[in-house]
XYZ file of C-alpha atoms in Angstrom:
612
model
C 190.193 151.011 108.291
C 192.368 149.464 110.629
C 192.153 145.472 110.457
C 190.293 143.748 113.085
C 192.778 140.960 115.100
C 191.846 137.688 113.711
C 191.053 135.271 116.354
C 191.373 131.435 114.788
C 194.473 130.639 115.938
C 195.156 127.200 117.082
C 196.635 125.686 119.760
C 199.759 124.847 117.827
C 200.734 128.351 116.752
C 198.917 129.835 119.352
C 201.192 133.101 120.604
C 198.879 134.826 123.290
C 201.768 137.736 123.719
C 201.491 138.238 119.904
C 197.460 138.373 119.806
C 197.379 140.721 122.954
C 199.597 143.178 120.933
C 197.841 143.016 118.008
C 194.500 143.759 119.800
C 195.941 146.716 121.901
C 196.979 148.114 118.569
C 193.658 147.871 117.165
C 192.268 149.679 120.005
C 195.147 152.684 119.769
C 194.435 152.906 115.986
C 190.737 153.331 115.972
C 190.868 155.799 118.537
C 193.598 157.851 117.330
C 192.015 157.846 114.055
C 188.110 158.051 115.114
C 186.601 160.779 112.598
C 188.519 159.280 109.943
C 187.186 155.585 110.545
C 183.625 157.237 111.625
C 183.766 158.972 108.062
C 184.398 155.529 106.406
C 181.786 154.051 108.249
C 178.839 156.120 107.593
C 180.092 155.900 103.581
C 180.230 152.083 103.903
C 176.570 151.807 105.622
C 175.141 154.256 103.538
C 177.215 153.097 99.895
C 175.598 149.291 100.626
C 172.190 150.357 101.431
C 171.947 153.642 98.715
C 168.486 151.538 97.305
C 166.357 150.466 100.819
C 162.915 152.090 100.842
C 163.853 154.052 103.981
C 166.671 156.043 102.988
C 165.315 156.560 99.691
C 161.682 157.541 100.894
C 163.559 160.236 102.767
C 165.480 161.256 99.684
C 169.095 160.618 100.378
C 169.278 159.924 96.645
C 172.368 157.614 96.891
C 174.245 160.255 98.611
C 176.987 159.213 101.226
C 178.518 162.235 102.880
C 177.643 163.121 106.038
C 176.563 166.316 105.354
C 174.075 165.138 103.651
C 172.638 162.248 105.590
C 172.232 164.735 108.525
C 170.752 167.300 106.129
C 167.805 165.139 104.841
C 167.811 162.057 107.562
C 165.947 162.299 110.689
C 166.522 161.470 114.064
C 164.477 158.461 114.960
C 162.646 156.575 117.680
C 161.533 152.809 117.366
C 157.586 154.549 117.101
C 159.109 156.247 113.896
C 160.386 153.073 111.993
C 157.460 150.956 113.724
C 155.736 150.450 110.869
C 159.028 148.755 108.603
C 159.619 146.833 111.704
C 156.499 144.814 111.759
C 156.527 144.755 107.553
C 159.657 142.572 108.264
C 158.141 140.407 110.994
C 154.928 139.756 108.738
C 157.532 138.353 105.750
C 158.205 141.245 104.106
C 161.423 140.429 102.416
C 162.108 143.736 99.773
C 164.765 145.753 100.992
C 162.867 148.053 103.438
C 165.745 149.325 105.777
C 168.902 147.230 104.763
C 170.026 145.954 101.730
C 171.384 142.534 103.466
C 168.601 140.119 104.767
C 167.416 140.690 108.044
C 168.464 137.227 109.433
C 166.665 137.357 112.800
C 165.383 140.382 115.055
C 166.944 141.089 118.940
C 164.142 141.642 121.162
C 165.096 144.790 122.848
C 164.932 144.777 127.213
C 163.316 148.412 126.213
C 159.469 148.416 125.327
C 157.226 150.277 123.092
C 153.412 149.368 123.863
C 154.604 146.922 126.855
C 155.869 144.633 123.992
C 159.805 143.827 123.657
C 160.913 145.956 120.730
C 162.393 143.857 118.012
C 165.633 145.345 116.555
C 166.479 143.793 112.830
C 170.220 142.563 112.593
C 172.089 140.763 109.869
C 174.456 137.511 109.999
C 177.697 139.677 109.675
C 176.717 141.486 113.421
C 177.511 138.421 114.590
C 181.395 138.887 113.365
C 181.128 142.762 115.077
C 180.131 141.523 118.213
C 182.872 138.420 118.441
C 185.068 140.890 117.538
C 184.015 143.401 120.807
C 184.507 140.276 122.887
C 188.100 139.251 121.472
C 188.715 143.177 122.656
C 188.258 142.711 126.735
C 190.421 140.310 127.577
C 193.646 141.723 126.001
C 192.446 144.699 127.969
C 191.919 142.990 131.192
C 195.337 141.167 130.977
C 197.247 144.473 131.118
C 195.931 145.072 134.876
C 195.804 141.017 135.834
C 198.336 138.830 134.628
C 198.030 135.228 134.499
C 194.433 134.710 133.319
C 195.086 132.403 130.760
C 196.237 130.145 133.356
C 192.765 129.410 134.709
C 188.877 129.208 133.908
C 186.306 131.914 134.188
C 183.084 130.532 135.761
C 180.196 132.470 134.191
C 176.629 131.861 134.632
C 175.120 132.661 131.299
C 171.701 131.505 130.566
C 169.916 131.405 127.061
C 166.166 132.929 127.469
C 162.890 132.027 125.381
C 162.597 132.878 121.772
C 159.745 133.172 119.394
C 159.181 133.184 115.654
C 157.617 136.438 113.766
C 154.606 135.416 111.522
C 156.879 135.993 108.552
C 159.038 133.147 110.138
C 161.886 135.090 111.668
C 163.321 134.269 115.157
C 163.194 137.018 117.653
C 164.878 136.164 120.803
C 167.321 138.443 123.362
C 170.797 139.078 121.751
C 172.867 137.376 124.153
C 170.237 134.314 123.330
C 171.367 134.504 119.441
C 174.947 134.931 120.163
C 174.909 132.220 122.899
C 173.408 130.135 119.846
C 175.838 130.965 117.215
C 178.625 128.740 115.985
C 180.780 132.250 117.076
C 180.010 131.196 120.181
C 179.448 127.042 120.165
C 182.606 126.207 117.751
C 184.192 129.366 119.265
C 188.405 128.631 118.258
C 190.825 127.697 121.371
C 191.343 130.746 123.202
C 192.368 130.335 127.121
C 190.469 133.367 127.709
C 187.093 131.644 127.246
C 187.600 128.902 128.891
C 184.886 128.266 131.470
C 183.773 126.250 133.650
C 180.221 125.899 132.340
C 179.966 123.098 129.231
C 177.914 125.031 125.890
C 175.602 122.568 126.871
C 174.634 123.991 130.396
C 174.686 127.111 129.203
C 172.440 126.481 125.939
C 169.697 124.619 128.537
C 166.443 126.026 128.393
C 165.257 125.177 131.635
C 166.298 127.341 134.172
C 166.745 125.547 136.732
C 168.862 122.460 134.888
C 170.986 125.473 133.722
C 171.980 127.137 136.654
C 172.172 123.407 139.099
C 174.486 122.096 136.566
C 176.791 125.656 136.002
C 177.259 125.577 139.739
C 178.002 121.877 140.283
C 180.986 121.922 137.299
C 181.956 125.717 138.465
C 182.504 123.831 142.696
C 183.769 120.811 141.116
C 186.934 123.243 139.025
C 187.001 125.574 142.112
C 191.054 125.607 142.212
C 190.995 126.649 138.613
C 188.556 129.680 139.170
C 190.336 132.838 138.353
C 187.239 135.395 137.777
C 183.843 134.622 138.151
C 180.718 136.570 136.543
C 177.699 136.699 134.717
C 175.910 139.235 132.755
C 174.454 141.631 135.094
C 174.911 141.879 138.751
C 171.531 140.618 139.718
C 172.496 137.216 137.926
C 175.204 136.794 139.671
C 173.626 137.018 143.201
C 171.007 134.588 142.420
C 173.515 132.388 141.332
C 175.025 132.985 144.877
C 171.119 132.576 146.337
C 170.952 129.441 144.308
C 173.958 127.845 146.364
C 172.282 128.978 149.614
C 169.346 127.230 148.940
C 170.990 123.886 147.138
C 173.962 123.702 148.262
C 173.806 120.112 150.128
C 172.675 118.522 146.610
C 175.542 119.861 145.256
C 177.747 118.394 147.526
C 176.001 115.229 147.203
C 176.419 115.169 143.802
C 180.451 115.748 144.121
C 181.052 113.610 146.651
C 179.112 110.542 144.792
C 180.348 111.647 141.250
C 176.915 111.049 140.010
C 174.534 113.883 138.851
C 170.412 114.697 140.726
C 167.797 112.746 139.035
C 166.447 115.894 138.974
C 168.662 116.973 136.069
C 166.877 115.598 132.912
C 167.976 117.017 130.082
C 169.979 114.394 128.441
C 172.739 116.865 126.388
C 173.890 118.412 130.201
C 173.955 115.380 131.666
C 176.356 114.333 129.575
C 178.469 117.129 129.455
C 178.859 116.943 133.060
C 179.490 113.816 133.258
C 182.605 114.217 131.310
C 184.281 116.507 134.361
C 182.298 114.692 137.156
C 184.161 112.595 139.660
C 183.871 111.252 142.738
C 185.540 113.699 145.240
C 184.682 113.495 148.805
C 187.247 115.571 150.239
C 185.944 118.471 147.801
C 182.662 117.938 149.355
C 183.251 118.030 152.770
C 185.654 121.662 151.906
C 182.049 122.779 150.341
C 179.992 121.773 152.988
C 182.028 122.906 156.103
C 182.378 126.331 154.283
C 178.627 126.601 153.105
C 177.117 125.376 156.882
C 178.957 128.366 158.768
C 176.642 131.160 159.904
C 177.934 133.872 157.406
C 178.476 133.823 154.207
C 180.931 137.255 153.968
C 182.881 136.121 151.736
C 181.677 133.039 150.268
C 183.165 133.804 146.999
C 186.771 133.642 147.736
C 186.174 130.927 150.119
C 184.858 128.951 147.738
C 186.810 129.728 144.577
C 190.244 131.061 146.923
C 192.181 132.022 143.442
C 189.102 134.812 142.059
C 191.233 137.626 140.930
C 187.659 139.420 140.179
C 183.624 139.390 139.628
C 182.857 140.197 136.370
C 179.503 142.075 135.655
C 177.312 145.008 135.177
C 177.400 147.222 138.152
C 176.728 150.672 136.128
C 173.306 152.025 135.965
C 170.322 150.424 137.830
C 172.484 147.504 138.665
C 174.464 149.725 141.200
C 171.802 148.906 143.743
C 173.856 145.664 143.800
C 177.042 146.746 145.144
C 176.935 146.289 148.370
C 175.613 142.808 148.162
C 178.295 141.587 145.942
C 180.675 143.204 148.407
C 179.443 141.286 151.100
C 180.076 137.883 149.096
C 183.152 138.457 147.243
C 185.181 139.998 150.338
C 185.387 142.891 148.416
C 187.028 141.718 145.033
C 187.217 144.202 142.576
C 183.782 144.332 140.709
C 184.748 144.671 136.959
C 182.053 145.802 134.299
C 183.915 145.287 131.061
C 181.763 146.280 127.822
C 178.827 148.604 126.932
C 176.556 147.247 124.443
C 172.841 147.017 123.813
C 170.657 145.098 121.131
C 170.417 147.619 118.624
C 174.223 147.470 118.654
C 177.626 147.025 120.311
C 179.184 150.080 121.192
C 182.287 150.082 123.649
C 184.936 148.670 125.880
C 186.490 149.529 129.337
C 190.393 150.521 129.295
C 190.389 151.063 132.997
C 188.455 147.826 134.392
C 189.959 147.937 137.626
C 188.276 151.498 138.289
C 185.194 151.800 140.950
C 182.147 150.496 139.471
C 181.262 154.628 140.135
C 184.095 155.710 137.935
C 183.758 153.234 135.104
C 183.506 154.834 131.545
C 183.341 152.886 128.384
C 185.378 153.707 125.203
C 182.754 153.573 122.449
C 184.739 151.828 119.167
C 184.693 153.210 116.372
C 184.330 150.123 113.616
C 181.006 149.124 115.376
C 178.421 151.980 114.097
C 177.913 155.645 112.814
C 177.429 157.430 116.465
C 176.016 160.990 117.297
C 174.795 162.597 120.128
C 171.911 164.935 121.093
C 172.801 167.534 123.963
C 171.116 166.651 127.153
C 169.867 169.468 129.715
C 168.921 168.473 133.160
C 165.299 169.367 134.916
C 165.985 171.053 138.260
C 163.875 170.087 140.881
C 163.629 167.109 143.260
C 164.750 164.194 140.650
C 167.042 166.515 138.757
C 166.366 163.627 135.667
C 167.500 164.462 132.560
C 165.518 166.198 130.265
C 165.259 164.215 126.899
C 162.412 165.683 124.654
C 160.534 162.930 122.974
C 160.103 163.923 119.661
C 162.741 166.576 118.138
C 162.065 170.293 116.483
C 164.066 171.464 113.761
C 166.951 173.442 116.394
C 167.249 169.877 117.905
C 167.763 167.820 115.083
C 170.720 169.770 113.881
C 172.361 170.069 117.503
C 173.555 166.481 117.140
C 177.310 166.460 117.142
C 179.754 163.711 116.084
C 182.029 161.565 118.120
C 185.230 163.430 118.130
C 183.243 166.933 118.735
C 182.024 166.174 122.442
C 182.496 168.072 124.973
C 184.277 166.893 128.667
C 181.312 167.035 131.223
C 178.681 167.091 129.119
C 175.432 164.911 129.143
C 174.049 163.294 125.628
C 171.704 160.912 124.523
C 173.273 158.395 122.259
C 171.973 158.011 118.885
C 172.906 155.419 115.853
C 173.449 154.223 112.109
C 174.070 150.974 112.106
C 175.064 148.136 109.223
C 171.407 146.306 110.160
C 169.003 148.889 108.910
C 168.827 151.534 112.010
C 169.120 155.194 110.901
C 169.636 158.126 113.432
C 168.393 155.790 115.962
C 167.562 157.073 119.458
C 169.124 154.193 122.087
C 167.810 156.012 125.185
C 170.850 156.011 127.264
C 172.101 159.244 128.507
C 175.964 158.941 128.776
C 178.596 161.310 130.138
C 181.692 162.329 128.329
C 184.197 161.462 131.154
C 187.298 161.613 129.154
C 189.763 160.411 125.916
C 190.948 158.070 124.877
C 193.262 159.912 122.147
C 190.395 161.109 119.902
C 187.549 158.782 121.287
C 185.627 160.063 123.977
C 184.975 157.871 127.205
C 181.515 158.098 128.759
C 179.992 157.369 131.937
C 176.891 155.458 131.884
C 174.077 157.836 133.564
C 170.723 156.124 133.110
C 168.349 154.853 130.563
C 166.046 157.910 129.630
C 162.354 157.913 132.040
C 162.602 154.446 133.792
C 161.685 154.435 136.914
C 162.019 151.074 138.222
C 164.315 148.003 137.111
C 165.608 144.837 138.909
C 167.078 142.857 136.528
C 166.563 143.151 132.736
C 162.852 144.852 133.433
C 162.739 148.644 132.595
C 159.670 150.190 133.546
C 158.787 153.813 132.764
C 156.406 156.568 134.702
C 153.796 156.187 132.331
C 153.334 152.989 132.174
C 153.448 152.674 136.179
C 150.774 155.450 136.004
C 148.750 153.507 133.875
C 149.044 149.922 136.056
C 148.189 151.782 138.950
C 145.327 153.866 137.431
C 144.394 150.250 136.167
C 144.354 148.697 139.873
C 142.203 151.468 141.720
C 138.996 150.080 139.886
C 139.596 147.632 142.643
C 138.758 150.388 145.224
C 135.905 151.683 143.707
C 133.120 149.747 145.047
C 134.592 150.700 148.703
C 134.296 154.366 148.150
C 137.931 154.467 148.149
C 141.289 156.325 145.825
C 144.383 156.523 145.986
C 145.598 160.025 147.410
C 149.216 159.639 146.277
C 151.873 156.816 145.479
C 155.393 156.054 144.599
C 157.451 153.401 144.172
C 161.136 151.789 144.807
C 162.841 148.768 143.460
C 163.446 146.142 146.771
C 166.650 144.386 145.952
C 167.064 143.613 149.822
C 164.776 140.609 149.252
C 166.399 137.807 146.144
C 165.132 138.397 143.518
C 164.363 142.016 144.034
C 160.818 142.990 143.877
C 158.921 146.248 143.013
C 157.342 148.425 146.156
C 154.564 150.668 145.754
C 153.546 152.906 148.620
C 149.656 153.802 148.919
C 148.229 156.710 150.385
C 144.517 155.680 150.415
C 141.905 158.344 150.778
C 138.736 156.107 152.195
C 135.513 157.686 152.237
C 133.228 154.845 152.382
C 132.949 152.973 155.934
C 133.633 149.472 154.744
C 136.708 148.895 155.300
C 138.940 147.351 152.129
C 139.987 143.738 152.807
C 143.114 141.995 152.099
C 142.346 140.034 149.111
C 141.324 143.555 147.396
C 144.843 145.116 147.974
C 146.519 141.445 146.116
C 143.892 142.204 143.217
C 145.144 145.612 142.883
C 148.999 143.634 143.239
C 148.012 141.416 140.516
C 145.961 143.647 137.850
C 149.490 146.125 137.987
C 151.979 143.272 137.359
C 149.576 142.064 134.635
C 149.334 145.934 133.031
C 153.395 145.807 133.501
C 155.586 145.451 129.725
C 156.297 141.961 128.816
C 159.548 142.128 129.960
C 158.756 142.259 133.555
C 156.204 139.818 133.294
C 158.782 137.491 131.471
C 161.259 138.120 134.580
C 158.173 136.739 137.036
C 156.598 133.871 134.817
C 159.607 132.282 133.242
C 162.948 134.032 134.347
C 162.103 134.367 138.273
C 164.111 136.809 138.117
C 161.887 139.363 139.563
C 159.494 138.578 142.802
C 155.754 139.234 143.501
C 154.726 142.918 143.548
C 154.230 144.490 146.629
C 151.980 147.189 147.668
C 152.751 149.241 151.099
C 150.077 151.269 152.340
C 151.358 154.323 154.056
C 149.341 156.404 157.292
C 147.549 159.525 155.949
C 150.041 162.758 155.517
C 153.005 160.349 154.817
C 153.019 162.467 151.007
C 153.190 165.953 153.147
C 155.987 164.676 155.509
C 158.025 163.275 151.577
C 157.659 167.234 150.713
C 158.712 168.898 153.740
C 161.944 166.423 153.308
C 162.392 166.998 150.088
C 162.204 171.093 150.466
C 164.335 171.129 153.834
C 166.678 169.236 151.219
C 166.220 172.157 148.797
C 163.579 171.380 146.560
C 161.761 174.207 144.849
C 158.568 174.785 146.868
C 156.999 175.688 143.960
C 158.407 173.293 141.027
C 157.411 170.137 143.860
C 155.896 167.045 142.441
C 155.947 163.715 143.931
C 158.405 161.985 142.487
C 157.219 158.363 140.856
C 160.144 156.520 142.485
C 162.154 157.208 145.245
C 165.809 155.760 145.328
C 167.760 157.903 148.271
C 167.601 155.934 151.376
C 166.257 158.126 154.050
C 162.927 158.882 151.885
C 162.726 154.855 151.511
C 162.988 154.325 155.276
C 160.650 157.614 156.121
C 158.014 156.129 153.988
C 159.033 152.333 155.755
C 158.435 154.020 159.324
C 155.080 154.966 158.270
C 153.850 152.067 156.627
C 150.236 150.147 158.455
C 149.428 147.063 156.228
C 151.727 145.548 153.760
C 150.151 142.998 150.566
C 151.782 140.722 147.895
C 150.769 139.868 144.609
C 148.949 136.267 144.969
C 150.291 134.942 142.017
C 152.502 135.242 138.991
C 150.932 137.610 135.835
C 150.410 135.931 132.179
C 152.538 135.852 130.181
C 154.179 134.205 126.619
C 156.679 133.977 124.449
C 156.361 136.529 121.201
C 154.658 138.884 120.878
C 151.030 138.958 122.207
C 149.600 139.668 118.506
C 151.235 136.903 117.125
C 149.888 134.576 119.580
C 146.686 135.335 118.618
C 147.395 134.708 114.812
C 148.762 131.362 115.157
């Protein structure tokens, strides 16, 4: 298998030219030789773990061929392997799915019975993902020269983390790789050099974090080359951050002294080692930051951004436009494709349109296959992705190197940590080679309806928070004709919208305070995720709940058939994205409510708080 490209070079013998090469030439010879390095793979994963429970219960009988594995293996879902899952957590330590110890699980954005699903990994991931990293910026250098030259301010924020009742940590992967010494004793590379100390970054308070990023990213601002942070909605609160604290910043530069209301002793510190008094900087910040617009606050601010780096594919699309508006229309760069079960791919074209971007998937990182995807027709035109398999099914999966140029599939994994056949849930798009690896376009994450940052909720479980909330009604006579929904990311943060048809047939009328109940008792049915992104991230705002004149549902099906819809096949759809259905149901809209306050919620998961 081709070697990975070391990356503990020091500063002495450092030879960036050399390094670049030797990365590029990773990349070329795992894609030219992807079946063959696939192959090795799957006989690697499934030589070191011949004697866990799982593969043996399912009678692989050391066997490491793929014929084989596919033959007797099935395709899974996180329901399927449930049950190992939460023998792990309770301090199971035999080996159950991998023959290395699980040394932590990655709490999953996905859910399975609104908790965060807790994907096992092992100590050498960490090396797998470092090495995906040490990948993009060799990549990125080919189209932008000069980076190494410069910082990259990135907002990056740890988030909460529990401990399983065995006495494992579960906690989001960026969280555990943000932790790592990969990350904290990382070797000298200019390309990740920021402008955020480890110490910011590793903050847990959210606030402390993101005050002091900003303050040492204005303070560098001439040695800004590309800004970013994880997804796109980070990135603008960062921006709605500034808007809102901007004069404290400027305080703070032009004094050289940090805001008493900065506590944590570790970041104080840290920044006080690049803080110093610069009053002319100040007065640049504040002149820009008191004009009436902000277009283009972004290279204003940091004048020598080559680019914003972060996720724009999927959901986070409905963020182009704003980050278009504040970067004066840099080019928006999403680099890598990865998830917590696994790492998967890298970008070779960053400089595409965030519409055209397809990810390389690399072959090192895990065993992939892929199960056909058909499309429903109708008004959504989703794809169709069956939940559990039949027989026909499970054999229809094909390898990486057998795709087909068009075609829709839902990817599916074997991974060194213990995941078998593993349905991810993202539908991907084979949008081209890269010699034998295919490229794919990121479509969506299979049945979620609504999402503003991390959040992914899913038509049943909206169905079953609003079914939830109409006991509300009840004692008013009153139901709830039809609904649907939309994700708000006008407003910072973005906030769900659900639009009410109410069919009243009692003659007291329903007053305000019911309709915020009905806000509430949804957001606290929602996963823990998106109550997570309300209590402790703020990433998400308070629920709202539109209620719409009656007929407003017959006038959304007239639109959708003069559109082309199927008569017929018609069902309201759950969530309604195209922007002439959101401003029809808008124009019809009579009273408008907020939830009144955040929903509970805690760290872990809610069983285990109950245990301890």
């Amino acid at each position: 298998m081709p070697e990975a490209p070391k990356i503990s070079l020091k500063p002495t013998d450092y030879n960036l030219v050399e390094k670049n090469k030797k990365t590029l030439q990773f990349i070329e010879d795992v894609t030219a030789n992807a079946d063959e390095v696939q192959e090795r793979v799957l006989g690697e994963i499934l030589t070191r773990n011949a004697n866990v429970e799982y593969l043996v219960k399912h009678g692989l009988k050391g066997h490491n061929d793929r014929e084989t594995f596919k033959k007797v293996i099935p395709v899974s879902t996180y329901e399927d392997i449930q049950q190992e899952i939460n023998r792990i957590a309770n301090g199971d330590t035999s080996k159950i799915l991998c023959s290395k110890p699980i040394s932590e699980f990655l709490t999953s954005s996905g859910t399975s019975g609104g908790e965060r699903k807790l994907m096992p990994t092992i100590e050498e991931e960490l090396g797998r993902r470092s090495l995906l990293y040490s990948l993009l910026m060799p990549v990125m250098s080919q189209f932008v020269p000069g980076l190494d030259k410069g910082k990259g301010m990135y907002f990056l924020f740890i988030k909460s983390e529990a401990k399983t009742p065995g006495g494992l940590l579960a906690r989001p992967v960026l969280t555990s790789y943000y932790k790592s010494s990969h990350f904290k004793e990382r070797p000298y590379d200019p390309y990740t050099n920021y402008t955020s100390p480890n110490e910011t970054i590793l903050c847990p308070d959210s606030y402390q974090s993101m005050y002091s990023q900003l303050l040492c990213g204005l303070y560098q601002n001439k040695e800004v080359l590309r800004v970013g942070a994880v997804f796109a909605s980070g990135f603008i609160r960062a921006i709605r951050f500034l808007e809102k604290h901007w004069t404290l910043l400027c305080n703070d530069i032009r004094s050289g002294t940090m805001n008493p209301q900065i506590t944590d002793p570790c970041v104080r510190e840290a920044v006080m080692k690049i803080l110093k008094p610069d009053p002319m900087l100040a007065d640049f910040i504040e002149a820009e930051c008191s004009k009436d617009s902000w277009r283009g606050i972004i290279t204003r601010l940091w004048p020598n951004t080559k680019y914003v780096d972060v996720i724009v594919t999927g959901t986070m699309s409905q963020y182009i436009p704003v980050l278009d508006y504040y970067s004066n229309n840099l080019p928006l760069v999403c680099t890598m494709y990865a998830s917590s079960e696994c790492y998967f791919g890298v970008n070779l074209n960053p400089l595409c349109k965030p519409s055209e971007v397809s990810y390389t998937l690399i072959p090192t990182m895990c065993y992939f296959e892929f199960l056909p995807v058909h499309r429903n027709n109708g008004v959504t035109n989703s794809p169709n992705v069956p939940k559990s398999l039949t027989e026909k099914e499970q054999q229809e999966l094909v390898d990486l190197v057998d795709v087909k140029l068009g075609h829709e599939y839902e990817l599916v994994v074997t991974t060194y940590s213990g995941l078998y056949r593993y349905r991810v849930g993202d539908v991907l798009r084979v949008a081209g080679f890269k010699n034998k690896a295919p490229q794919f376009n990121f479509i969506c994450r299979k049945n979620v309806v609504l999402s503003i940052d991390s959040d992914k909720t899913d038509e049943v479980e909206l169905q079953n928070a609003v079914k939830n909330a109409v006991n509300h009604l009840m004692p008013f006579d009153a139901t709830i004709s039809e609904y649907t929904s939309y994700a708000d990311t006008k407003s910072i943060p973005g906030h769900y919208v659900l639009f009410w048809e109410i069919s009243l047939n009692g003659s007291t009328p329903i007053p305000p305070s019911v309709f915020e109940d009905c806000c509430l008792t949804i957001e606290e049915s929602l996963n823990s995720v998106y109550r997570q992104g309300r209590v402790s991230d703020k990433s998400i705002g308070p629920l709202e709940i539109k209620i719409v004149e009656p007929g407003t549902f017959d006038k959304l099906m007239d639109y959708a058939i003069s559109l082309g819809a199927s008569i017929n096949q018609y069902k309201t759809p759950r969530c309604v994205k195209f922007a002439p259905i959101v401003e029809l149901m808008n124009s019809r809209v009579v009273s408008s409510y907020f939830s009144p306050k955040c929903p509970k919620w805690v760290p872990g998961h809610k069983k285990w708080n109950n245990g301890d």
